[in-house]
PDB file of C-alpha atoms in Angstrom:
ATOM      1  CA  MET A  61      12.846   3.998   1.896  1.00 87.00           C
ATOM      2  CA  GLU A  62      12.064   1.145  -0.491  1.00 95.00           C
ATOM      3  CA  THR A  63      11.422   1.937  -4.138  1.00 96.00           C
ATOM      4  CA  ARG A  64      10.219  -0.099  -7.097  1.00 96.00           C
ATOM      5  CA  VAL A  65      10.612   0.289 -10.801  1.00 96.00           C
ATOM      6  CA  ALA A  66       7.342   0.337 -12.719  1.00 97.00           C
ATOM      7  CA  VAL A  67       5.884   1.267 -16.065  1.00 98.00           C
ATOM      8  CA  ILE A  68       2.629   3.215 -16.285  1.00 98.00           C
ATOM      9  CA  GLY A  69       0.739   2.948 -19.557  1.00 98.00           C
ATOM     10  CA  ILE A  70      -1.605   5.879 -20.208  1.00 98.00           C
ATOM     11  CA  ILE A  71      -4.192   6.277 -22.955  1.00 98.00           C
ATOM     12  CA  VAL A  72      -5.668   9.747 -23.414  1.00 98.00           C
ATOM     13  CA  GLU A  73      -8.970   9.603 -25.300  1.00 97.00           C
ATOM     14  CA  ASN A  74     -10.075  13.124 -24.353  1.00 96.00           C
ATOM     15  CA  PRO A  75      -7.647  15.729 -25.750  1.00 93.00           C
ATOM     16  CA  ASP A  76      -8.941  18.250 -23.197  1.00 95.00           C
ATOM     17  CA  SER A  77      -7.366  16.110 -20.441  1.00 96.00           C
ATOM     18  CA  ALA A  78      -3.849  16.274 -21.884  1.00 94.00           C
ATOM     19  CA  GLU A  79      -3.012  19.389 -19.872  1.00 96.00           C
ATOM     20  CA  GLY A  80      -4.139  17.646 -16.664  1.00 97.00           C
ATOM     21  CA  VAL A  81      -1.995  14.594 -17.444  1.00 98.00           C
ATOM     22  CA  ASN A  82       1.038  16.805 -18.017  1.00 96.00           C
ATOM     23  CA  ALA A  83       0.394  18.716 -14.773  1.00 98.00           C
ATOM     24  CA  VAL A  84       0.241  15.507 -12.726  1.00 98.00           C
ATOM     25  CA  LEU A  85       3.381  14.120 -14.383  1.00 98.00           C
ATOM     26  CA  HIS A  86       5.178  17.404 -13.674  1.00 98.00           C
ATOM     27  CA  ASP A  87       4.331  17.029  -9.968  1.00 98.00           C
ATOM     28  CA  TYR A  88       6.069  13.614  -9.953  1.00 98.00           C
ATOM     29  CA  ALA A  89       8.986  14.532 -12.242  1.00 98.00           C
ATOM     30  CA  SER A  90      11.626  13.697  -9.623  1.00 97.00           C
ATOM     31  CA  TYR A  91      10.568  10.016  -9.734  1.00 97.00           C
ATOM     32  CA  ILE A  92      10.201   9.659 -13.510  1.00 98.00           C
ATOM     33  CA  LEU A  93      13.040   7.879 -15.292  1.00 97.00           C
ATOM     34  CA  GLY A  94      11.691   8.389 -18.796  1.00 98.00           C
ATOM     35  CA  ARG A  95       8.612   9.204 -20.813  1.00 97.00           C
ATOM     36  CA  MET A  96       7.498   8.321 -24.323  1.00 98.00           C
ATOM     37  CA  GLY A  97       4.442   9.853 -25.953  1.00 96.00           C
ATOM     38  CA  ILE A  98       2.881   8.637 -29.182  1.00 97.00           C
ATOM     39  CA  PRO A  99       0.139  10.718 -30.796  1.00 95.00           C
ATOM     40  CA  CYS A 100      -2.270   8.538 -32.759  1.00 95.00           C
ATOM     41  CA  ARG A 101      -3.922  11.213 -34.858  1.00 93.00           C
ATOM     42  CA  GLU A 102      -6.048   8.891 -36.977  1.00 95.00           C
ATOM     43  CA  LEU A 103      -7.779   7.621 -33.803  1.00 95.00           C
ATOM     44  CA  ASN A 104      -7.626  10.986 -31.979  1.00 94.00           C
ATOM     45  CA  ILE A 105      -5.884   9.455 -28.944  1.00 97.00           C
ATOM     46  CA  SER A 106      -2.452   9.712 -27.333  1.00 97.00           C
ATOM     47  CA  ILE A 107      -0.475   6.846 -25.834  1.00 98.00           C
ATOM     48  CA  ILE A 108       2.056   7.646 -23.117  1.00 98.00           C
ATOM     49  CA  SER A 109       4.393   5.308 -21.266  1.00 98.00           C
ATOM     50  CA  ILE A 110       6.170   6.351 -18.090  1.00 98.00           C
ATOM     51  CA  ALA A 111       9.120   4.544 -16.497  1.00 98.00           C
ATOM     52  CA  ILE A 112       9.273   5.371 -12.797  1.00 97.00           C
ATOM     53  CA  ASN A 113      11.355   4.473  -9.733  1.00 97.00           C
ATOM     54  CA  ALA A 114       9.494   5.417  -6.563  1.00 97.00           C
ATOM     55  CA  PRO A 115       7.917   4.035  -3.383  1.00 97.00           C
ATOM     56  CA  GLN A 116       4.911   1.884  -4.227  1.00 95.00           C
ATOM     57  CA  ASP A 117       2.438   4.282  -2.607  1.00 97.00           C
ATOM     58  CA  VAL A 118       3.772   7.140  -4.771  1.00 98.00           C
ATOM     59  CA  ILE A 119       3.363   5.021  -7.917  1.00 98.00           C
ATOM     60  CA  ASN A 120      -0.177   4.077  -6.894  1.00 97.00           C
ATOM     61  CA  THR A 121      -1.077   7.705  -6.174  1.00 98.00           C
ATOM     62  CA  LEU A 122       0.309   8.923  -9.502  1.00 98.00           C
ATOM     63  CA  SER A 123      -1.501   6.224 -11.477  1.00 97.00           C
ATOM     64  CA  GLY A 124      -4.742   6.882  -9.588  1.00 97.00           C
ATOM     65  CA  LYS A 125      -4.628  10.649 -10.161  1.00 98.00           C
ATOM     66  CA  ILE A 126      -4.079  10.152 -13.876  1.00 98.00           C
ATOM     67  CA  GLY A 127      -6.770   7.470 -14.159  1.00 96.00           C
ATOM     68  CA  ARG A 128      -9.368   9.753 -12.539  1.00 97.00           C
ATOM     69  CA  LEU A 129      -9.018  12.376 -15.259  1.00 98.00           C
ATOM     70  CA  PRO A 130     -11.920  12.351 -17.742  1.00 98.00           C
ATOM     71  CA  GLY A 131     -11.215  10.258 -20.829  1.00 97.00           C
ATOM     72  CA  VAL A 132      -7.904   8.932 -19.486  1.00 98.00           C
ATOM     73  CA  SER A 133      -7.030   5.369 -18.471  1.00 97.00           C
ATOM     74  CA  ALA A 134      -3.850   4.199 -16.750  1.00 98.00           C
ATOM     75  CA  LYS A 135      -2.455   0.762 -15.916  1.00 98.00           C
ATOM     76  CA  THR A 136       0.714  -0.037 -14.005  1.00 98.00           C
ATOM     77  CA  ALA A 137       3.137  -2.939 -14.331  1.00 98.00           C
ATOM     78  CA  TYR A 138       5.586  -3.404 -11.447  1.00 96.00           C
ATOM     79  CA  SER A 139       8.998  -5.000 -11.507  1.00 94.00           C
ATOM     80  CA  ASN A 140       9.953  -7.433  -8.760  1.00 92.00           C
ATOM     81  CA  VAL A 141      13.083  -5.388  -8.038  1.00 86.00           C
ATOM     82  CA  ILE A 142      12.890  -3.490  -4.752  1.00 87.00           C
ATOM     83  CA  SER A 143      15.747  -1.181  -3.833  1.00 89.00           C
ATOM     84  CA  LYS A 144      16.553   0.887  -0.785  1.00 88.00           C
ATOM     85  CA  GLN A 145      17.128   4.591  -1.405  1.00 76.00           C
TER      86      GLN A 145
END
């Protein structure tokens, strides 16, 4: 199986969606290398970055599920490094 390293940037503008974001990330915990969350209280948003090593279809699915949540946007940046697991 080929995997790629990627970073998913997530902006949560709807605080009610935070629980949904956490639930989706929990489902993919085995692929996540690290997570950093920054609450931006003065703007009432949260910024989350996820480092992940997974097959490309898994990364796409995770990013898509998060991006479909109300008030949440997600963008993915892929590395060019492909490894075999």
